[in-house]
GROMACS .gro file of N, CA and C in nm:
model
  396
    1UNK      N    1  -0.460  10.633 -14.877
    1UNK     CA    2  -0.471  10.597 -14.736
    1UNK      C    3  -0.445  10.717 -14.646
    2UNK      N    4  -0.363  10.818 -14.682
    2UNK     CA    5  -0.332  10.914 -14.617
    2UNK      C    6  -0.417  10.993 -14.592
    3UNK      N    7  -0.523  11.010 -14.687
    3UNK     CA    8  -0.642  11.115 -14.709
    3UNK      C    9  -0.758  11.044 -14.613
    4UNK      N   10  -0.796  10.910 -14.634
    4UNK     CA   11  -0.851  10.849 -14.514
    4UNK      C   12  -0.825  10.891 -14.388
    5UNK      N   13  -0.690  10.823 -14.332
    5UNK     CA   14  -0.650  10.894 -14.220
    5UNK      C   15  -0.648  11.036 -14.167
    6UNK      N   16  -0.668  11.094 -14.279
    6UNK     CA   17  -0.679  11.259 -14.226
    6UNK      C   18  -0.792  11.288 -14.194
    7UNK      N   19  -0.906  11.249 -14.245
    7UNK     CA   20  -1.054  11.266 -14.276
    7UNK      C   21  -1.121  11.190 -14.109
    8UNK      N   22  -1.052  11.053 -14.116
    8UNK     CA   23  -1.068  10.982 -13.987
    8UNK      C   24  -1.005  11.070 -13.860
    9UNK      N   25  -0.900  11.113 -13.858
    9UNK     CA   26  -0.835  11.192 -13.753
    9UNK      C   27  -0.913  11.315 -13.697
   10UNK      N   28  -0.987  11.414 -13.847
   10UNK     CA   29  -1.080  11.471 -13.776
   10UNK      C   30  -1.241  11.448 -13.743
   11UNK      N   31  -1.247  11.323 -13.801
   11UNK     CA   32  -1.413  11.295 -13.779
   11UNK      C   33  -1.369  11.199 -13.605
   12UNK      N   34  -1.264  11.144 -13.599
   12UNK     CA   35  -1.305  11.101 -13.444
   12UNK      C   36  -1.248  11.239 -13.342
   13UNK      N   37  -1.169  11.323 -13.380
   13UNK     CA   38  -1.135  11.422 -13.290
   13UNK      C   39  -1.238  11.505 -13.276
   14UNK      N   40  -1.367  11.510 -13.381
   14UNK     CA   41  -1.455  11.641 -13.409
   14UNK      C   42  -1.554  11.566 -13.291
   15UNK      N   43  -1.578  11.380 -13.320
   15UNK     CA   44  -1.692  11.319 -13.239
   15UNK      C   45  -1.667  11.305 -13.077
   16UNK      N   46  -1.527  11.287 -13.043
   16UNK     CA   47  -1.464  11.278 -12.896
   16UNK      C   48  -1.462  11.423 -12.823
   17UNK      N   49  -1.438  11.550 -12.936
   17UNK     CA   50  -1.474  11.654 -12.830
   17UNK      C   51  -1.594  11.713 -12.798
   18UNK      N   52  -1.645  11.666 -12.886
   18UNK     CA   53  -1.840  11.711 -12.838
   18UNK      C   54  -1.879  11.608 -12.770
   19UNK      N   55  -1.852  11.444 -12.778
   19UNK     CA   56  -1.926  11.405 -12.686
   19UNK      C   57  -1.873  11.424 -12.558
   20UNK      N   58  -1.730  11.518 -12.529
   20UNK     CA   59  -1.701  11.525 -12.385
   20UNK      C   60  -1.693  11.617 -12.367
   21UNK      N   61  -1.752  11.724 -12.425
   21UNK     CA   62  -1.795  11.851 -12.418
   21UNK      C   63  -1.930  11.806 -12.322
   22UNK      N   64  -2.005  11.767 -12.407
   22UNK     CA   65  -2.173  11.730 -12.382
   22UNK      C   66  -2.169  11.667 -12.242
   23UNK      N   67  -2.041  11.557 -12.188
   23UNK     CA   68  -2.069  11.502 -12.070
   23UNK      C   69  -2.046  11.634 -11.961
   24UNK      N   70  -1.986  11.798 -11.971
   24UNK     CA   71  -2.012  11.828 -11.879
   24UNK      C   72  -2.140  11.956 -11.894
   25UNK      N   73  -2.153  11.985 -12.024
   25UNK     CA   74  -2.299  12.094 -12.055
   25UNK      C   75  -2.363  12.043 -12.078
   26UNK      N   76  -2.432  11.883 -12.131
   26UNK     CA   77  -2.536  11.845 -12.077
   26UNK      C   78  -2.651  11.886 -12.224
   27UNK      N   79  -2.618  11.920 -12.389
   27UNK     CA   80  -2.635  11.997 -12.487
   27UNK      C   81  -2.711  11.873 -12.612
   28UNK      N   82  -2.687  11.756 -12.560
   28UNK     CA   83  -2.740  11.667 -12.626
   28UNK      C   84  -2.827  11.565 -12.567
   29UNK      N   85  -2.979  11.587 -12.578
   29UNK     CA   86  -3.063  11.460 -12.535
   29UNK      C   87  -3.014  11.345 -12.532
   30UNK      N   88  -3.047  11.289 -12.354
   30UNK     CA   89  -3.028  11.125 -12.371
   30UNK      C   90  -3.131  11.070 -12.411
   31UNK      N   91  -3.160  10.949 -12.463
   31UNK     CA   92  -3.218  10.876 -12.469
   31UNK      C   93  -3.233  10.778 -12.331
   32UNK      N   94  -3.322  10.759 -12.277
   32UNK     CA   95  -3.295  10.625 -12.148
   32UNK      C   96  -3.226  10.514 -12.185
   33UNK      N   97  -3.139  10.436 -12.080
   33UNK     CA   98  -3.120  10.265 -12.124
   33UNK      C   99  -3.202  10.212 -12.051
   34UNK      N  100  -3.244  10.110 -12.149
   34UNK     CA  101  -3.327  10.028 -12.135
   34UNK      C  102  -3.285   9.874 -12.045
   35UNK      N  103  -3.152   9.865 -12.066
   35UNK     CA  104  -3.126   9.774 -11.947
   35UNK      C  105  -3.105   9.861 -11.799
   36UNK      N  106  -3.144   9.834 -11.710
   36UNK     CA  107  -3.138   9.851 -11.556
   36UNK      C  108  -3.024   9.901 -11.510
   37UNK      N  109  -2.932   9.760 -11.517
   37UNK     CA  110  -2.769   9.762 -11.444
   37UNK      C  111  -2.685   9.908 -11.564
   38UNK      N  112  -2.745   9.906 -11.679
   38UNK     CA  113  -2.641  10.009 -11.751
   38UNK      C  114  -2.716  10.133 -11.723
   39UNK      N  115  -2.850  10.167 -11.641
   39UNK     CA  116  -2.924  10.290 -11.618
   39UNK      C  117  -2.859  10.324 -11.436
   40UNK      N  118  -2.842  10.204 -11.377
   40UNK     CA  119  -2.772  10.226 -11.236
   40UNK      C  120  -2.608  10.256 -11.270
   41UNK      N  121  -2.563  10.199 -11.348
   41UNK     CA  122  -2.436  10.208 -11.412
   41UNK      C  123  -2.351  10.369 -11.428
   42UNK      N  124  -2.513  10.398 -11.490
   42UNK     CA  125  -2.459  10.553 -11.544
   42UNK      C  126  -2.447  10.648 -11.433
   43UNK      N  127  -2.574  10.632 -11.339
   43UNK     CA  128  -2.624  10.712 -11.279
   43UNK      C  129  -2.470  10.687 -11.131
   44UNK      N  130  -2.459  10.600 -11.161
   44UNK     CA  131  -2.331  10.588 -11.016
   44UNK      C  132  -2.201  10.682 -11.059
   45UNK      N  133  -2.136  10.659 -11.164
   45UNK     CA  134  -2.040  10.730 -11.246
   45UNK      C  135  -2.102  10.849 -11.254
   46UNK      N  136  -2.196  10.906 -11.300
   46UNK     CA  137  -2.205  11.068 -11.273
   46UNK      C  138  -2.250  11.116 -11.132
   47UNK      N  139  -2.328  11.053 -11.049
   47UNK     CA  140  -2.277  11.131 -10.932
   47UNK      C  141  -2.207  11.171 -10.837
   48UNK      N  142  -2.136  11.033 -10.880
   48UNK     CA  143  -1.966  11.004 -10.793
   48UNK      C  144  -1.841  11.131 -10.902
   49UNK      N  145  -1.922  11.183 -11.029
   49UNK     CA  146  -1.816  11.317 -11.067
   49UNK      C  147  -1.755  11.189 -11.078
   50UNK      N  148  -1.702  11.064 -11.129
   50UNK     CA  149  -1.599  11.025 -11.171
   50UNK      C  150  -1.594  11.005 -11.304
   51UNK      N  151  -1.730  11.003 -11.390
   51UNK     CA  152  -1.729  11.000 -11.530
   51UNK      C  153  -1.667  11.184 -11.553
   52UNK      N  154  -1.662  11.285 -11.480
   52UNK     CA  155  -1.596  11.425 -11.515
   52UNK      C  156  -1.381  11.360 -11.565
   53UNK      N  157  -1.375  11.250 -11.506
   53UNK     CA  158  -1.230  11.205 -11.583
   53UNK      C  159  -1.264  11.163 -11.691
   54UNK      N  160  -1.334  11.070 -11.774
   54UNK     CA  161  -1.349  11.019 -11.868
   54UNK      C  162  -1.402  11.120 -11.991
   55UNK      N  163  -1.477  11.206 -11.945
   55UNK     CA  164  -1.496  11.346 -12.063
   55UNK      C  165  -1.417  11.430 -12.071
   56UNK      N  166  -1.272  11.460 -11.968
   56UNK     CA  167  -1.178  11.551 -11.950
   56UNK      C  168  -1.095  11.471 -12.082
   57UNK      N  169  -1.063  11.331 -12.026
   57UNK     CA  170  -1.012  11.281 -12.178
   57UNK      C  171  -1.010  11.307 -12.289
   58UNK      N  172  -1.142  11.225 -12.309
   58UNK     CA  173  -1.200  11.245 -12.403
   58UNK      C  174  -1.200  11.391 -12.545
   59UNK      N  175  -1.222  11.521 -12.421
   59UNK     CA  176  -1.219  11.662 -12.483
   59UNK      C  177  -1.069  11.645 -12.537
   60UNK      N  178  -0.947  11.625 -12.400
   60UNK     CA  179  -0.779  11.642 -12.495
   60UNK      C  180  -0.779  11.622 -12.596
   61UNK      N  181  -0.795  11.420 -12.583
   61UNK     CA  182  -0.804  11.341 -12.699
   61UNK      C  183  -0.793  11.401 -12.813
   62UNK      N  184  -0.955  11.469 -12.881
   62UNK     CA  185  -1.039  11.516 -12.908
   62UNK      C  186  -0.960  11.614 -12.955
   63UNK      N  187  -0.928  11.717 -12.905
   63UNK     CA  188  -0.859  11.872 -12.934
   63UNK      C  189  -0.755  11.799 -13.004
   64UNK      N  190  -0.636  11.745 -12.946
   64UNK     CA  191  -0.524  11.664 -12.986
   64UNK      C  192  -0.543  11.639 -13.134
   65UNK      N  193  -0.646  11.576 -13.158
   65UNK     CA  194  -0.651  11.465 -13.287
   65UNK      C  195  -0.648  11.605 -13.390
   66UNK      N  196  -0.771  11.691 -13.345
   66UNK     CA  197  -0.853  11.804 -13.453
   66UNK      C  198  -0.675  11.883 -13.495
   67UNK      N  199  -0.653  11.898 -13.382
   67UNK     CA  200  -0.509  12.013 -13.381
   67UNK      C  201  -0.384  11.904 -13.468
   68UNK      N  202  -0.404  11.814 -13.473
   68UNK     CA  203  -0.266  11.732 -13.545
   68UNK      C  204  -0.159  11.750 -13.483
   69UNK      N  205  -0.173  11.756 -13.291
   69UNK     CA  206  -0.042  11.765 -13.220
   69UNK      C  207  -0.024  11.642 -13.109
   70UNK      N  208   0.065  11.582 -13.124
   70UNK     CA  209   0.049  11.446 -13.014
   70UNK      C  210  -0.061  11.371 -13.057
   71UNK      N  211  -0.081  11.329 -13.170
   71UNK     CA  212  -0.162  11.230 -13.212
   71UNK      C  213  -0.126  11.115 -13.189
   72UNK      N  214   0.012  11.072 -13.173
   72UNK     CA  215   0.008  10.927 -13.103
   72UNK      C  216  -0.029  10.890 -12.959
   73UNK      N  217  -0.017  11.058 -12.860
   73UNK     CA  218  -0.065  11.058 -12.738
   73UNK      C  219  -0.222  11.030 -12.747
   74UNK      N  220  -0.261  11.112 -12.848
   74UNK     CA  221  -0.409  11.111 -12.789
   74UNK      C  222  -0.470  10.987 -12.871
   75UNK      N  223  -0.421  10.914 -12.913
   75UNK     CA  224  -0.460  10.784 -12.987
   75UNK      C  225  -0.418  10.669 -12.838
   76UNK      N  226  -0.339  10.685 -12.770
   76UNK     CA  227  -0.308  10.568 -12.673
   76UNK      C  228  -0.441  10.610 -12.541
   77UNK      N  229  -0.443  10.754 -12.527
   77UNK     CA  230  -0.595  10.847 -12.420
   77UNK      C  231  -0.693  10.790 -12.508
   78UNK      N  232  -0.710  10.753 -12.584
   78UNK     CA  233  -0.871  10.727 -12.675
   78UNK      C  234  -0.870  10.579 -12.679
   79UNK      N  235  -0.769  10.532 -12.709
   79UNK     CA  236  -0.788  10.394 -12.715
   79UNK      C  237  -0.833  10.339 -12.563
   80UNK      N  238  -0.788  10.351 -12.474
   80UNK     CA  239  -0.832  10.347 -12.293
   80UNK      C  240  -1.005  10.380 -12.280
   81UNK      N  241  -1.065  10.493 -12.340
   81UNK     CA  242  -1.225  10.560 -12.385
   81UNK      C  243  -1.246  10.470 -12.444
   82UNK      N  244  -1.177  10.387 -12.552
   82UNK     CA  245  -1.240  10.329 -12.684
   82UNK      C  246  -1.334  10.166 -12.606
   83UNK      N  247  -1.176  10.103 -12.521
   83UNK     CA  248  -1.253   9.978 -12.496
   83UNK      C  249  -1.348  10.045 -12.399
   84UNK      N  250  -1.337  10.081 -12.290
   84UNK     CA  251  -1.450  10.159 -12.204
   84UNK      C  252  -1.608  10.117 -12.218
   85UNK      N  253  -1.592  10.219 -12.362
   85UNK     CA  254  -1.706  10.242 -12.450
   85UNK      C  255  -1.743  10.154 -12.488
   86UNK      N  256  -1.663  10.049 -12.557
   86UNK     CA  257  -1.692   9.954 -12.581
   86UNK      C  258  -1.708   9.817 -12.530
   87UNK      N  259  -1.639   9.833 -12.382
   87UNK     CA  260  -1.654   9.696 -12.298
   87UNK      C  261  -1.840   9.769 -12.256
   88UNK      N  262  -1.890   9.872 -12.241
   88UNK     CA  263  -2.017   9.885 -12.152
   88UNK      C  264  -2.110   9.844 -12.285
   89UNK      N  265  -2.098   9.887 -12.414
   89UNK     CA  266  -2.222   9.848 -12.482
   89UNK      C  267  -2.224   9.697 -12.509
   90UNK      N  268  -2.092   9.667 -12.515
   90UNK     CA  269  -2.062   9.512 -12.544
   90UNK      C  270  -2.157   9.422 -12.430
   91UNK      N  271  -2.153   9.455 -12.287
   91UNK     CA  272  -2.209   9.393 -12.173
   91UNK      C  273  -2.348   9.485 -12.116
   92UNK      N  274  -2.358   9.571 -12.122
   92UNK     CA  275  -2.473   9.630 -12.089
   92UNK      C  276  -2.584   9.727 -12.196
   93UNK      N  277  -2.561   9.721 -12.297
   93UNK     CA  278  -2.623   9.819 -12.402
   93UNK      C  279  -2.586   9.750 -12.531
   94UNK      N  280  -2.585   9.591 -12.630
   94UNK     CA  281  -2.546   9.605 -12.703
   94UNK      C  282  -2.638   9.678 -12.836
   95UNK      N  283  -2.761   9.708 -12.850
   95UNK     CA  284  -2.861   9.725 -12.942
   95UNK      C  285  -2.805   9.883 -12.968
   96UNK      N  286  -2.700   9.947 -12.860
   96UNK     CA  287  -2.658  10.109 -12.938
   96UNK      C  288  -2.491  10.091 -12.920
   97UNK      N  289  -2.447   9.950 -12.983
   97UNK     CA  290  -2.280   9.973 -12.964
   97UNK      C  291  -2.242  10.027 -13.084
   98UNK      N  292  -2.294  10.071 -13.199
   98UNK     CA  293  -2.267  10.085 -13.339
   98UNK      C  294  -2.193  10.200 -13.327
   99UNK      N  295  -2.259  10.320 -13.270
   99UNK     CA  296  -2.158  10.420 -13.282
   99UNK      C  297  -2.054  10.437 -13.251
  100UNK      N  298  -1.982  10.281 -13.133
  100UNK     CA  299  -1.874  10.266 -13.068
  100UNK      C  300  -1.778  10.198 -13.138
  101UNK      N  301  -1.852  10.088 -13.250
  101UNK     CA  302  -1.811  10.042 -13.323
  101UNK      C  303  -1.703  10.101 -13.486
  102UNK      N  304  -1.811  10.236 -13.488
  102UNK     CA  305  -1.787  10.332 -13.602
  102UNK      C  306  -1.659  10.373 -13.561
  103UNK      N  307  -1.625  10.400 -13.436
  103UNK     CA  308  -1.575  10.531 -13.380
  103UNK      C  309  -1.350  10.461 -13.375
  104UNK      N  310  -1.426  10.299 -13.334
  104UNK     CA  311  -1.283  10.209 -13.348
  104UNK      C  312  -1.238  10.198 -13.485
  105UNK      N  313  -1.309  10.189 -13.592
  105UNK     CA  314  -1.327  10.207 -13.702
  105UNK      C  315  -1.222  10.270 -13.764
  106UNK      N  316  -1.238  10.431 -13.678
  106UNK     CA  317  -1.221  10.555 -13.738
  106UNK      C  318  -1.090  10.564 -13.664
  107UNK      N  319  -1.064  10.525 -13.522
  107UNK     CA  320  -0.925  10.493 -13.435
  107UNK      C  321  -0.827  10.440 -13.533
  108UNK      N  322  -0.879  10.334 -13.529
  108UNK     CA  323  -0.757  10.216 -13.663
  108UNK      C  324  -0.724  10.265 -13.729
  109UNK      N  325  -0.801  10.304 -13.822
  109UNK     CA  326  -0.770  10.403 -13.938
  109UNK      C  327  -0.647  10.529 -13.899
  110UNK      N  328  -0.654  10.609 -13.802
  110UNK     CA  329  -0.575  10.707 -13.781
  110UNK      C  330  -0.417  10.625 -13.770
  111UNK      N  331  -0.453  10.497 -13.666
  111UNK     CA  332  -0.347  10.391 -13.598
  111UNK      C  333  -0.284  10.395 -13.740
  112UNK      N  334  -0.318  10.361 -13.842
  112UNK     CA  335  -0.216  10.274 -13.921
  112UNK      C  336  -0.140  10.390 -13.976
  113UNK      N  337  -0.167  10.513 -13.962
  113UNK     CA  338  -0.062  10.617 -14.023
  113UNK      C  339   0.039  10.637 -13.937
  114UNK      N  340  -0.011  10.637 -13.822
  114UNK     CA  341   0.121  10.629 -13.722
  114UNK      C  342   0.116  10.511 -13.650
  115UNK      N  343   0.135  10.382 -13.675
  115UNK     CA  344   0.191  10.300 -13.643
  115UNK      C  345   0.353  10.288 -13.612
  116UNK      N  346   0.427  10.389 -13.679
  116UNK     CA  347   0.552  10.348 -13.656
  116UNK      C  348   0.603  10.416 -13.482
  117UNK      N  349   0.502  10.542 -13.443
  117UNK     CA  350   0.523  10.602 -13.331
  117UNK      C  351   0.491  10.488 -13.212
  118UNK      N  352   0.394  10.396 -13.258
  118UNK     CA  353   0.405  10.259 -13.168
  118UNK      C  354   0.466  10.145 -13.159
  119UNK      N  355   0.589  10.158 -13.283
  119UNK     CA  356   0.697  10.029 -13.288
  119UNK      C  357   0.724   9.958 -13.182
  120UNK      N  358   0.737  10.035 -13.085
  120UNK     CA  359   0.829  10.010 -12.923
  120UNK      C  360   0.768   9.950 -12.860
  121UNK      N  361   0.631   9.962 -12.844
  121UNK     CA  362   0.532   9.905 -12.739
  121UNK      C  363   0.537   9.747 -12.808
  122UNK      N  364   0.468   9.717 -12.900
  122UNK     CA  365   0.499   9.604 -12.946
  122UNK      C  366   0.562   9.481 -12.913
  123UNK      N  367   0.703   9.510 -12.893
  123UNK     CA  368   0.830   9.476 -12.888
  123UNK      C  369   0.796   9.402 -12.781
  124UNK      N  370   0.868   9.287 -12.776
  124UNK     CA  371   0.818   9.165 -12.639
  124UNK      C  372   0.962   9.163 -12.535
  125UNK      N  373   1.038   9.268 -12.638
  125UNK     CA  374   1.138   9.300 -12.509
  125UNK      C  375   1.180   9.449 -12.539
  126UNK      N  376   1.217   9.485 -12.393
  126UNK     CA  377   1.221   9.690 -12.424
  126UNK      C  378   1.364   9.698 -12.460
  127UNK      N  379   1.327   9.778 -12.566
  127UNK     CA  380   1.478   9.866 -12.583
  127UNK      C  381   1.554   9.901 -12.482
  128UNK      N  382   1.726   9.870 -12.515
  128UNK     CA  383   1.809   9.937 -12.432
  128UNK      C  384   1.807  10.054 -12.424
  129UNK      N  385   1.858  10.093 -12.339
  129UNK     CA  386   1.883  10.262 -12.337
  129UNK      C  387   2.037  10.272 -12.337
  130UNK      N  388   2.086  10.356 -12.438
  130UNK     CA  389   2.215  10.361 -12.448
  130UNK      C  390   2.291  10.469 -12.301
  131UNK      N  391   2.410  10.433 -12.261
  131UNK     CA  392   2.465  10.483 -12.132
  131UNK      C  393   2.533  10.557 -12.234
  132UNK      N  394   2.572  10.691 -12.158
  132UNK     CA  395   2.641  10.779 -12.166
  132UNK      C  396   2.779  10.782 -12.072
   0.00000   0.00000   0.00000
């Protein structure tokens, strides 16, 4: 399982920094969408420069995962990209959600090696903090 997770850690860190590389050089052909609302969709988010936050992510993420530093950080930054990605093909694009699908896949997979760095969140009540 460990070797999974390693393999997963750099195949989604290798896929998150090129595709947010690509959202600001522009290095990989789009294809058009074929639904409307997800072709007005896109086109609003890149000229409003507000999809330039979502590829800034994305790249950390991305670096984060490849570098094996703050991997539980950049697993909680990716997971935020992950539904994203996956709430737009889910409702506006589902015929190309697969690669979004692959990509949660490959998230989980990293998740369950460090699951214990997320014990806390879990928890349905927060830890004390001890007084000094």
């Amino acid at each position: 399982m460990k070797i999974a997770s390693i393999v997963a850690r750099y195949l989604l860190g290798l896929i998150f920094t090129v595709i947010g590389l690509n959202g600001f050089l522009h290095f990989i052909p789009q294809q058009p969408l074929a639904n409307p609302l997800a072709m007005q969709f896109m086109v609003v988010v890149s000229a409003s420069h507000f999809a330039a936050f979502f590829f800034a992510v994305q790249v950390l993420g991305g670096l984060l995962l490849i570098f094996g530093s703050f991997v539980p950080l950049a697993l909680t930054l990716l997971a935020a990209e992950l539904y994203n990605i996956l709430a737009f093909h889910m409702a506006l694009a589902p015929s190309t959600a697969a690669p979004a699908i692959v990509a949660c896949v490959l998230w989980v997979l990293v998740f369950l090696h460090y699951r214990e760095s997320f014990k806390g969140i879990f928890s349905a009540k927060p830890a004390r903090q001890s007084s000094h």
